[in-house]
Amino acid sequence: MENPDQFIEDYISYITTNPMDYSKPLWEVHLLNVKTSDAEAVGVFRIHHSIGDGASLISLLLACTRKTSDTEALPTIPVQKRGGSSTATAGWFCWWLLLAIWSAIRLIWNTIADLVTFLATVLFLKDTENPLKGGPGVELVPKRFVHRTIGLDDIKLVKNAMNMIGLLRYVAGSAGDKSMQNGGAKHESNNTLPKKLRLRAAILVNLRPTTGIQALADMMAKESKGGWGNWIGYILLPFTIALQNDPLDYIRVAKATIDRRKHSLEAFCTFSTAKFVLYTFGAKVAAAIAHRVLSNTTMAFSNVVGPLEEISFYGHPMAYLAPSVYGHPHALTIHFQSYVNKMTFCVAVDPNVIPDPHLLCKDIEESLKVIKDCVVERGLIEDDAAQLATDWDRIKWYQSQFTMTTNRERIDRIESELGEMQDKIQHMELGINDKLAHIEATLSKLADSINTSKGSPSINIQADLPSIDNNTASSQPGRENSEGVANTFSLE
C-alpha cells in the first residue's frame, strides 16, 4: 500500500468505535502484517480497563516476552534504589528529627490543600476553555493515536520539561501566536492567550511497590500487597501557560510544580476514597465521580517503565511499545513508555479538537531539542557537577559541626581558632611597630639637617640622608631643601 502508517492509524481509530463483546473475555489481539516506517508488522492489543491498569497490563505483556540475547530469560526493568542507612551521632539525629518534623507538617498541609482542590474539582471547579480541552461527549468521539520515538538520554538530560514547553508551543500556535516558532527566543505583541488560564492535567500514579516483572505471579495472587487490577491514584497538576524568554524557565517551573505535588498524599487519598465509594455506593457512583474529575480537567498523563534490553514476543523482536487509552472525557492524553535507550510517547487526541496530532508530536520533539541545545550550549552539565561538589563539601562541613559529641570538643575547636587569630594580630602589631620606628628615625634625621642648615640656605641636605641619590639633587638655591625632603618621604 502507498501509506501504511496512515492505514495503521485509521485501523486503530476504527476499532475504537466498536464496543467490546461482553459475552467474551474483554481483550483482543489484532495482528497487522503491514510494514511501517518503524516495524515489519504491528500487533494491537485492546484490553478493557476493568481488567487492570497500565502497570498490570504492561507487566503481563512483558511476562510473555524474553530477552533477545537470551530466549530463556525474562526481561529486566529498572528498580528504584533506596538510600542505605548510615550511622549518625546524637547531634546529627536531632537535626534530622527537626527536618522530619518540618517535612511532616508540609506533607499534611499540602495533602489538605490538594484534597480541597480535588473536592472543588468534583463539585464545580473547571478548567478554562482552551485549544486542548474537549467539549461534552468527547469520550464518545473516535480517537486518533500517533506515536513518536526519541532518545531516552535526551529525556534524562532535561528531566521532565519535555511536555511542558511542547504543549505550550501547540497552544501558542493554535491561538495565533508565532513567537514559539523561533524556540521561544522573543515574545510577540499579539499574544492572545488568556491572562488567567486554568489548565490542569490528571496524572495517574501507580501505588504498588516497585517490583520487577518476575513477581507477576505474586501480583496475581489473592493476598498480594501490590495486587492485580487498578491500583492507581490521581494527581491534579496545574500548568503554567506563559511565553518565556529562556527555554529553561519551563523546566524550572515544571520542576517546582511537580516537586510540590510529590510532597503530598493526594494520590493515596484519592485511591482510598474511590475504593470506599465503590464498595459503599456502587460502581455507577464511583464512575460518575471519576468522570466528573476528568471532565473538569484538560488532559491526562501517564508513563510506564519498560525493559532495559531488547525483547522478543514469541520469537519476534519488538521495535517499540506505545500504550494508550480511550473512552474517557479528555481530548488529549499522552503516554510515555521507555524501551532500552529510547522513549516512545503516544498521543490520543480528539481530531475535532486537535486536527493535526502529528504537529503536536513534532512540537514536543522540537521543544525537547530546543531545551537540550540550550543546556549543552550553556555548559550547565559541568556547572551542575561543580555545584554538586561544592554543595557536598558544604554538607560535609555542616555535618562535622553536628557530629561533635561533647561540648569540650566544641570549646577546644573555638580556642584553637582564637589562638590562630591572636597570632595573626601579634604579627600585624610587630609590622606596625617596625614601620613607626623607621618613620621616627627619618624624622629625627630631618630635624638634625634643618638645624645645621640654618643661616646657610644653599646647603644640600641630601648629604645627611643616605636613602637619597645625590645625583638627583637640584643645584638651584632656595629649592634644594624642599625637593630633598619631598624625595626622602617618597622613597621612604
Short mmCIF file of C-alpha atoms in Angstrom, two decimals:
data_model
loop_
_atom_site.label_atom_id
_atom_site.label_comp_id
_atom_site.label_asym_id
_atom_site.label_seq_id
_atom_site.Cartn_x
_atom_site.Cartn_y
_atom_site.Cartn_z
CA MET A 1 0.00 0.00 0.00
CA GLU A 2 1.09 3.58 -0.54
CA ASN A 3 0.78 4.85 3.04
CA PRO A 4 0.96 2.00 5.58
CA ASP A 5 1.43 4.34 8.56
CA GLN A 6 -1.82 6.11 7.75
CA PHE A 7 -3.56 2.77 7.35
CA ILE A 8 -2.45 1.69 10.83
CA GLU A 9 -3.73 4.94 12.34
CA ASP A 10 -7.07 4.59 10.57
CA TYR A 11 -7.44 0.96 11.60
CA ILE A 12 -6.75 1.63 15.30
CA SER A 13 -9.10 4.60 15.24
CA TYR A 14 -11.79 2.44 13.64
CA ILE A 15 -11.68 -0.34 16.22
CA THR A 16 -12.22 2.22 19.00
CA THR A 17 -15.67 2.85 17.56
CA ASN A 18 -16.69 -0.79 18.03
CA PRO A 19 -17.74 -1.70 21.56
CA MET A 20 -16.23 -4.85 23.02
CA ASP A 21 -18.28 -8.03 23.14
CA TYR A 22 -19.15 -8.56 26.81
CA SER A 23 -20.03 -12.21 26.14
CA LYS A 24 -16.33 -12.92 25.57
CA PRO A 25 -13.16 -12.18 27.57
CA LEU A 26 -12.58 -8.44 27.45
CA TRP A 27 -9.36 -8.50 25.44
CA GLU A 28 -8.43 -8.69 21.77
CA VAL A 29 -5.26 -9.08 19.73
CA HIS A 30 -5.07 -7.70 16.20
CA LEU A 31 -2.06 -8.76 14.09
CA LEU A 32 -1.49 -6.49 11.09
CA ASN A 33 1.08 -7.87 8.66
CA VAL A 34 1.85 -4.40 7.31
CA LYS A 35 5.35 -2.97 7.09
CA THR A 36 5.52 0.56 8.52
CA SER A 37 8.30 3.08 8.96
CA ASP A 38 9.01 1.69 12.44
CA ALA A 39 8.44 -2.07 12.22
CA GLU A 40 7.91 -5.03 9.91
CA ALA A 41 4.46 -5.70 11.38
CA VAL A 42 2.15 -4.32 14.06
CA GLY A 43 0.35 -6.02 16.92
CA VAL A 44 -2.54 -4.18 18.55
CA PHE A 45 -3.79 -5.23 21.98
CA ARG A 46 -7.21 -3.93 23.04
CA ILE A 47 -7.92 -4.70 26.69
CA HIS A 48 -10.73 -3.38 28.86
CA HIS A 49 -9.58 -1.14 31.69
CA SER A 50 -11.58 -3.15 34.22
CA ILE A 51 -9.07 -5.99 33.84
CA GLY A 52 -6.15 -3.94 35.04
CA ASP A 53 -4.28 -0.65 34.90
CA GLY A 54 -1.21 0.19 32.87
CA ALA A 55 1.25 -1.37 35.31
CA SER A 56 -0.68 -4.64 35.42
CA LEU A 57 -1.15 -4.95 31.67
CA ILE A 58 2.41 -3.97 30.73
CA SER A 59 3.72 -6.43 33.32
CA LEU A 60 1.56 -9.16 31.77
CA LEU A 61 2.80 -8.29 28.28
CA LEU A 62 6.45 -8.25 29.34
CA ALA A 63 5.98 -11.57 31.14
CA CYS A 64 5.09 -13.04 27.73
CA THR A 65 8.38 -11.83 26.25
CA ARG A 66 12.01 -12.92 26.58
CA LYS A 67 15.35 -11.24 26.11
CA THR A 68 16.52 -11.26 22.53
CA SER A 69 20.02 -12.17 23.69
CA ASP A 70 18.71 -14.98 25.94
CA THR A 71 15.48 -16.67 24.83
CA GLU A 72 15.00 -18.28 28.24
CA ALA A 73 15.40 -15.15 30.40
CA LEU A 74 12.70 -12.67 31.33
CA PRO A 75 13.44 -9.01 30.63
CA THR A 76 14.55 -6.77 33.47
CA ILE A 77 13.21 -3.34 34.28
CA PRO A 78 14.95 -0.65 36.35
CA VAL A 79 14.17 -0.69 40.06
CA GLN A 80 14.36 2.41 42.20
CA LYS A 81 17.33 2.25 44.55
CA ARG A 82 16.79 3.17 48.14
CA GLY A 83 19.44 5.01 50.07
CA GLY A 84 21.29 2.92 52.61
CA SER A 85 21.22 3.72 56.29
CA SER A 86 24.28 5.39 57.81
CA THR A 87 25.49 5.74 61.36
CA ALA A 88 24.65 9.17 62.78
CA THR A 89 25.56 10.85 66.03
CA ALA A 90 23.16 12.38 68.50
CA GLY A 91 23.68 15.91 67.14
CA TRP A 92 23.04 14.88 63.56
CA PHE A 93 19.98 12.88 64.65
CA CYS A 94 18.47 15.95 66.31
CA TRP A 95 18.98 17.95 63.12
CA TRP A 96 17.40 15.16 61.07
CA LEU A 97 14.48 15.00 63.51
CA LEU A 98 13.77 18.71 63.06
CA LEU A 99 13.80 18.31 59.28
CA ALA A 100 11.48 15.29 59.54
CA ILE A 101 9.00 17.24 61.68
CA TRP A 102 9.00 20.16 59.24
CA SER A 103 8.60 17.78 56.30
CA ALA A 104 5.65 16.09 58.03
CA ILE A 105 3.96 19.45 58.62
CA ARG A 106 4.40 20.39 54.96
CA LEU A 107 3.10 16.97 53.91
CA ILE A 108 -0.07 17.36 55.96
CA TRP A 109 -0.67 20.90 54.73
CA ASN A 110 -0.08 20.00 51.06
CA THR A 111 -2.38 16.99 51.35
CA ILE A 112 -5.21 19.04 52.86
CA ALA A 113 -4.83 21.74 50.19
CA ASP A 114 -4.77 19.17 47.36
CA LEU A 115 -7.80 17.31 48.68
CA VAL A 116 -9.77 20.55 48.97
CA THR A 117 -8.86 21.35 45.35
CA PHE A 118 -9.83 17.82 44.29
CA LEU A 119 -13.20 18.11 46.04
CA ALA A 120 -13.80 21.50 44.43
CA THR A 121 -13.00 19.94 41.05
CA VAL A 122 -15.60 17.24 41.64
CA LEU A 123 -18.21 19.83 42.56
CA PHE A 124 -17.69 22.96 40.43
CA LEU A 125 -14.05 23.91 39.62
CA LYS A 126 -13.47 23.66 35.87
CA ASP A 127 -10.53 24.44 33.63
CA THR A 128 -10.67 27.47 31.38
CA GLU A 129 -11.72 26.81 27.82
CA ASN A 130 -8.53 26.36 25.77
CA PRO A 131 -7.43 24.78 22.44
CA LEU A 132 -6.71 21.45 24.17
CA LYS A 133 -9.94 20.93 26.11
CA GLY A 134 -12.71 18.78 24.73
CA GLY A 135 -16.41 19.52 24.95
CA PRO A 136 -19.32 17.39 26.19
CA GLY A 137 -19.40 13.92 24.70
CA VAL A 138 -15.69 13.89 23.86
CA GLU A 139 -15.38 10.39 25.36
CA LEU A 140 -17.62 9.02 22.57
CA VAL A 141 -15.64 10.52 19.69
CA PRO A 142 -13.24 8.16 17.81
CA LYS A 143 -9.69 8.97 18.83
CA ARG A 144 -6.54 9.25 16.72
CA PHE A 145 -3.36 7.62 18.03
CA VAL A 146 0.04 8.90 16.96
CA HIS A 147 3.38 7.99 18.48
CA ARG A 148 6.94 9.26 18.17
CA THR A 149 10.21 7.71 19.43
CA ILE A 150 13.03 9.86 20.80
CA GLY A 151 16.28 9.26 22.68
CA LEU A 152 15.93 8.44 26.36
CA ASP A 153 19.29 10.10 27.07
CA ASP A 154 17.82 13.42 25.96
CA ILE A 155 14.94 12.92 28.37
CA LYS A 156 17.37 12.26 31.20
CA LEU A 157 19.25 15.41 30.24
CA VAL A 158 16.34 17.79 30.58
CA LYS A 159 14.33 15.80 33.15
CA ASN A 160 10.55 16.31 32.93
CA ALA A 161 10.47 19.50 30.90
CA MET A 162 9.70 17.98 27.51
CA ASN A 163 5.88 18.01 27.68
CA MET A 164 5.59 21.44 29.30
CA ILE A 165 7.15 23.57 26.56
CA GLY A 166 5.91 21.29 23.76
CA LEU A 167 2.27 21.74 24.70
CA LEU A 168 2.85 25.47 25.07
CA ARG A 169 4.17 25.64 21.50
CA TYR A 170 0.99 23.96 20.28
CA VAL A 171 -1.33 26.15 22.39
CA ALA A 172 0.50 29.29 21.26
CA GLY A 173 0.29 28.21 17.62
CA SER A 174 -3.42 27.42 17.94
CA ALA A 175 -4.03 30.82 19.49
CA GLY A 176 -2.35 32.60 16.58
CA ASP A 177 0.92 33.44 18.33
CA LYS A 178 4.08 32.64 16.35
CA SER A 179 6.66 33.61 18.91
CA MET A 180 7.46 29.99 19.78
CA GLN A 181 8.45 29.18 16.22
CA ASN A 182 11.90 30.63 16.99
CA GLY A 183 12.46 28.45 20.02
CA GLY A 184 10.88 30.87 22.48
CA ALA A 185 13.56 33.50 21.96
CA LYS A 186 11.23 36.50 21.70
CA HIS A 187 7.70 37.41 22.67
CA GLU A 188 5.26 38.68 20.14
CA SER A 189 2.96 41.56 20.97
CA ASN A 190 -0.08 39.72 19.58
CA ASN A 191 -0.22 37.13 22.34
CA THR A 192 -3.86 36.03 22.53
CA LEU A 193 -3.51 33.63 25.45
CA PRO A 194 -5.89 34.42 28.33
CA LYS A 195 -4.33 36.29 31.21
CA LYS A 196 -5.68 33.90 33.84
CA LEU A 197 -5.74 30.46 32.25
CA ARG A 198 -6.55 27.47 34.44
CA LEU A 199 -5.17 24.37 32.74
CA ARG A 200 -4.63 21.14 34.66
CA ALA A 201 -3.62 17.61 33.85
CA ALA A 202 -4.74 14.45 35.63
CA ILE A 203 -1.67 12.32 36.28
CA LEU A 204 -2.20 8.64 37.02
CA VAL A 205 0.07 7.29 39.76
CA ASN A 206 0.85 3.62 40.32
CA LEU A 207 0.54 2.90 44.06
CA ARG A 208 2.19 -0.51 44.03
CA PRO A 209 5.68 -1.02 45.44
CA THR A 210 8.33 -1.05 42.74
CA THR A 211 8.79 -4.66 41.63
CA GLY A 212 10.18 -6.47 38.64
CA ILE A 213 8.07 -8.44 36.22
CA GLN A 214 9.43 -11.64 37.74
CA ALA A 215 6.89 -11.01 40.50
CA LEU A 216 3.93 -11.18 38.09
CA ALA A 217 2.67 -14.40 39.66
CA ASP A 218 2.84 -12.80 43.09
CA MET A 219 0.96 -9.78 41.76
CA MET A 220 -1.93 -12.01 40.64
CA ALA A 221 -2.08 -13.84 43.97
CA LYS A 222 -5.07 -13.07 46.19
CA GLU A 223 -3.00 -11.96 49.19
CA SER A 224 -0.55 -9.89 47.19
CA LYS A 225 0.36 -6.44 48.57
CA GLY A 226 0.62 -4.98 45.07
CA GLY A 227 -2.34 -6.88 43.69
CA TRP A 228 -3.66 -7.23 40.20
CA GLY A 229 -6.21 -4.76 38.93
CA ASN A 230 -6.43 -0.98 39.17
CA TRP A 231 -4.13 0.42 41.85
CA ILE A 232 -3.90 4.00 40.68
CA GLY A 233 -4.47 7.40 42.23
CA TYR A 234 -4.94 10.84 40.73
CA ILE A 235 -2.81 13.95 40.95
CA LEU A 236 -4.19 17.20 39.53
CA LEU A 237 -1.17 19.00 38.12
CA PRO A 238 -1.62 22.70 37.24
CA PHE A 239 0.13 24.01 34.12
CA THR A 240 1.61 27.49 33.98
CA ILE A 241 1.00 28.78 30.47
CA ALA A 242 3.34 31.68 29.71
CA LEU A 243 5.79 32.58 26.97
CA GLN A 244 9.29 32.59 28.43
CA ASN A 245 12.41 34.21 27.01
CA ASP A 246 14.59 31.44 28.43
CA PRO A 247 13.58 27.88 27.38
CA LEU A 248 15.00 26.54 30.66
CA ASP A 249 12.40 28.53 32.60
CA TYR A 250 9.85 25.91 31.56
CA ILE A 251 11.95 23.27 33.28
CA ARG A 252 12.27 25.30 36.46
CA VAL A 253 8.52 25.91 36.66
CA ALA A 254 7.70 22.27 35.91
CA LYS A 255 10.25 21.00 38.43
CA ALA A 256 8.93 23.25 41.21
CA THR A 257 5.32 22.30 40.45
CA ILE A 258 5.85 18.55 40.35
CA ASP A 259 8.07 18.57 43.47
CA ARG A 260 5.28 20.31 45.33
CA ARG A 261 2.75 17.70 44.15
CA LYS A 262 5.03 14.81 45.03
CA HIS A 263 5.21 16.01 48.63
CA SER A 264 1.55 15.17 49.17
CA LEU A 265 -0.66 12.15 49.83
CA GLU A 266 -3.19 13.19 47.22
CA ALA A 267 -2.74 10.03 45.13
CA PHE A 268 -3.20 7.68 48.11
CA CYS A 269 -6.21 9.62 49.41
CA THR A 270 -7.96 9.70 46.03
CA PHE A 271 -7.39 5.97 45.58
CA SER A 272 -8.69 5.19 49.07
CA THR A 273 -11.70 7.45 48.55
CA ALA A 274 -12.53 5.86 45.21
CA LYS A 275 -12.26 2.41 46.75
CA PHE A 276 -14.53 3.41 49.63
CA VAL A 277 -17.14 4.92 47.28
CA LEU A 278 -17.00 1.84 45.05
CA TYR A 279 -17.68 -0.60 47.90
CA THR A 280 -20.22 1.66 49.62
CA PHE A 281 -22.28 3.24 46.84
CA GLY A 282 -21.51 1.02 43.88
CA ALA A 283 -19.70 1.26 40.56
CA LYS A 284 -22.05 3.81 38.99
CA VAL A 285 -21.42 6.44 41.66
CA ALA A 286 -17.66 5.83 41.58
CA ALA A 287 -17.62 6.08 37.78
CA ALA A 288 -19.67 9.30 37.89
CA ILE A 289 -17.17 10.92 40.27
CA ALA A 290 -14.19 9.86 38.16
CA HIS A 291 -15.93 11.14 35.02
CA ARG A 292 -16.63 14.46 36.75
CA VAL A 293 -12.99 14.95 37.72
CA LEU A 294 -11.69 14.17 34.25
CA SER A 295 -14.34 16.33 32.58
CA ASN A 296 -13.30 19.36 34.62
CA THR A 297 -9.61 18.97 33.70
CA THR A 298 -7.95 19.36 30.31
CA MET A 299 -5.70 16.36 29.67
CA ALA A 300 -4.13 13.26 31.18
CA PHE A 301 -0.58 11.97 31.54
CA SER A 302 0.73 8.52 32.28
CA ASN A 303 4.05 6.72 31.99
CA VAL A 304 5.18 3.12 32.37
CA VAL A 305 8.74 1.91 32.73
CA GLY A 306 9.97 -0.59 30.16
CA PRO A 307 12.72 -3.21 29.82
CA LEU A 308 16.42 -2.38 29.86
CA GLU A 309 17.27 -4.67 26.94
CA GLU A 310 15.69 -5.64 23.64
CA ILE A 311 12.95 -8.25 23.94
CA SER A 312 11.13 -10.68 21.66
CA PHE A 313 7.45 -11.64 21.66
CA TYR A 314 7.25 -15.36 20.86
CA GLY A 315 10.40 -15.13 18.75
CA HIS A 316 9.55 -11.83 17.06
CA PRO A 317 11.85 -8.92 18.09
CA MET A 318 9.89 -5.90 19.31
CA ALA A 319 10.73 -2.46 17.88
CA TYR A 320 8.70 -0.31 20.27
CA LEU A 321 5.84 -0.22 22.79
CA ALA A 322 3.19 2.51 22.55
CA PRO A 323 0.39 2.18 25.15
CA SER A 324 -2.62 4.48 25.20
CA VAL A 325 -6.24 4.66 26.35
CA TYR A 326 -9.63 5.85 25.09
CA GLY A 327 -13.19 6.20 26.35
CA HIS A 328 -12.52 8.91 28.97
CA PRO A 329 -13.60 12.59 28.69
CA HIS A 330 -10.28 14.05 27.53
CA ALA A 331 -9.42 15.37 24.08
CA LEU A 332 -5.70 14.81 24.75
CA THR A 333 -3.89 12.01 26.57
CA ILE A 334 -0.13 11.49 26.49
CA HIS A 335 1.52 8.22 27.47
CA PHE A 336 5.25 7.68 27.85
CA GLN A 337 6.85 4.24 27.53
CA SER A 338 10.58 3.57 27.87
CA TYR A 339 12.25 0.78 25.94
CA VAL A 340 16.02 0.14 26.24
CA ASN A 341 17.58 3.57 25.45
CA LYS A 342 14.50 5.00 23.73
CA MET A 343 11.35 6.75 24.86
CA THR A 344 8.11 6.41 22.91
CA PHE A 345 5.35 8.90 23.61
CA CYS A 346 1.88 8.22 22.25
CA VAL A 347 -0.81 10.87 21.99
CA ALA A 348 -4.51 10.04 21.85
CA VAL A 349 -6.47 13.02 20.53
CA ASP A 350 -9.94 14.03 19.50
CA PRO A 351 -9.49 15.08 15.84
CA ASN A 352 -12.22 17.70 16.24
CA VAL A 353 -10.16 19.46 18.93
CA ILE A 354 -6.62 18.65 17.71
CA PRO A 355 -6.91 18.11 13.95
CA ASP A 356 -3.17 17.56 13.43
CA PRO A 357 -1.71 15.27 16.13
CA HIS A 358 1.48 14.93 14.06
CA LEU A 359 2.11 18.65 14.54
CA LEU A 360 1.69 18.23 18.29
CA CYS A 361 4.24 15.40 18.32
CA LYS A 362 6.60 17.49 16.22
CA ASP A 363 6.27 20.44 18.60
CA ILE A 364 7.03 18.24 21.59
CA GLU A 365 10.07 16.76 19.86
CA GLU A 366 11.33 20.15 18.66
CA SER A 367 10.87 21.64 22.12
CA LEU A 368 12.99 18.90 23.62
CA LYS A 369 15.70 19.70 21.10
CA VAL A 370 15.50 23.43 21.95
CA ILE A 371 15.89 22.74 25.66
CA LYS A 372 18.66 20.19 25.12
CA ASP A 373 20.64 22.57 22.89
CA CYS A 374 20.24 25.32 25.47
CA VAL A 375 21.56 23.06 28.22
CA VAL A 376 24.53 21.94 26.11
CA GLU A 377 25.44 25.42 24.84
CA ARG A 378 25.48 26.90 28.33
CA GLY A 379 27.53 24.05 29.74
CA LEU A 380 25.06 23.53 32.57
CA ILE A 381 26.01 19.88 32.93
CA GLU A 382 29.55 20.68 34.02
CA ASP A 383 28.37 23.59 36.15
CA ASP A 384 25.90 21.32 37.89
CA ALA A 385 28.66 18.82 38.64
CA ALA A 386 30.88 21.56 40.07
CA GLN A 387 27.99 22.94 42.09
CA LEU A 388 27.23 19.45 43.36
CA ALA A 389 30.82 19.03 44.53
CA THR A 390 30.72 22.41 46.26
CA ASP A 391 27.42 21.60 47.93
CA TRP A 392 28.77 18.25 49.04
CA ASP A 393 31.80 19.92 50.66
CA ARG A 394 29.47 22.33 52.42
CA ILE A 395 27.27 19.47 53.61
CA LYS A 396 30.29 17.61 54.99
CA TRP A 397 31.38 20.76 56.86
CA TYR A 398 27.94 21.20 58.41
CA GLN A 399 27.87 17.53 59.26
CA SER A 400 31.22 17.86 61.03
CA GLN A 401 29.74 20.64 63.15
CA PHE A 402 26.82 18.48 64.21
CA THR A 403 28.80 15.29 64.75
CA MET A 404 30.96 16.66 67.62
CA THR A 405 29.84 14.56 70.54
CA THR A 406 30.74 16.77 73.52
CA ASN A 407 30.86 20.45 74.41
CA ARG A 408 34.56 20.01 75.28
CA GLU A 409 35.34 19.36 71.61
CA ARG A 410 33.45 22.48 70.56
CA ILE A 411 35.31 24.59 73.14
CA ASP A 412 38.69 23.19 72.08
CA ARG A 413 37.96 23.98 68.45
CA ILE A 414 36.92 27.54 69.27
CA GLU A 415 40.06 28.06 71.42
CA SER A 416 42.22 26.79 68.56
CA GLU A 417 40.63 29.22 66.10
CA LEU A 418 41.03 32.10 68.59
CA GLY A 419 44.70 31.21 69.09
CA GLU A 420 45.33 31.36 65.35
CA MET A 421 43.61 34.74 65.20
CA GLN A 422 45.71 36.06 68.12
CA ASP A 423 48.95 35.02 66.39
CA LYS A 424 47.91 36.92 63.28
CA ILE A 425 47.14 40.06 65.33
CA GLN A 426 50.54 39.90 67.08
CA HIS A 427 52.33 39.56 63.75
CA MET A 428 50.43 42.61 62.48
CA GLU A 429 51.41 44.62 65.58
CA LEU A 430 55.11 43.83 65.07
CA GLY A 431 54.95 45.04 61.48
CA ILE A 432 53.27 48.29 62.52
CA ASN A 433 55.86 48.94 65.25
CA ASP A 434 58.70 48.48 62.76
CA LYS A 435 57.13 50.97 60.39
CA LEU A 436 56.61 53.54 63.17
CA ALA A 437 60.24 53.21 64.34
CA HIS A 438 61.51 53.70 60.82
CA ILE A 439 59.38 56.83 60.35
CA GLU A 440 60.58 58.22 63.71
CA ALA A 441 64.24 57.77 62.71
CA THR A 442 63.66 59.53 59.42
CA LEU A 443 62.01 62.49 61.11
CA SER A 444 64.90 62.74 63.57
CA LYS A 445 67.44 62.92 60.75
CA LEU A 446 65.33 65.55 59.02
CA ALA A 447 65.25 67.71 62.15
CA ASP A 448 69.01 67.50 62.57
CA SER A 449 69.53 68.52 58.97
CA ILE A 450 67.25 71.53 59.32
CA ASN A 451 69.07 72.68 62.48
CA THR A 452 72.52 72.50 60.85
CA SER A 453 71.34 74.32 57.74
CA LYS A 454 70.14 77.50 59.48
CA GLY A 455 71.81 80.65 58.11
CA SER A 456 73.11 78.73 55.05
CA PRO A 457 70.18 78.17 52.59
CA SER A 458 72.41 76.82 49.85
CA ILE A 459 73.42 73.70 51.83
CA ASN A 460 72.20 70.43 50.28
CA ILE A 461 70.55 68.27 52.96
CA GLN A 462 70.77 65.10 50.89
CA ALA A 463 74.28 64.55 52.18
CA ASP A 464 72.81 63.73 55.57
CA LEU A 465 70.13 61.35 54.15
CA PRO A 466 71.65 58.07 52.89
CA SER A 467 68.43 56.99 51.13
CA ILE A 468 68.57 59.87 48.61
CA ASP A 469 70.62 59.71 45.45
CA ASN A 470 72.97 62.74 45.39
CA ASN A 471 72.76 62.92 41.60
CA THR A 472 69.07 63.86 41.82
CA ALA A 473 69.63 66.95 43.96
CA SER A 474 68.86 70.32 42.42
CA SER A 475 71.63 72.99 42.18
CA GLN A 476 69.17 75.90 42.32
CA PRO A 477 69.35 77.96 45.56
CA GLY A 478 66.23 78.02 47.68
CA ARG A 479 64.74 74.81 46.20
CA GLU A 480 67.21 72.14 47.34
CA ASN A 481 65.79 71.63 50.85
CA SER A 482 62.20 71.29 49.82
CA GLU A 483 62.92 68.91 46.96
CA GLY A 484 65.21 66.83 49.16
CA VAL A 485 62.53 66.44 51.82
CA ALA A 486 59.92 65.51 49.25
CA ASN A 487 62.15 62.89 47.70
CA THR A 488 63.04 61.48 51.09
CA PHE A 489 59.44 60.87 52.07
CA SER A 490 58.58 59.44 48.68
CA LEU A 491 61.43 56.98 48.86
CA GLU A 492 60.74 56.01 52.44
#
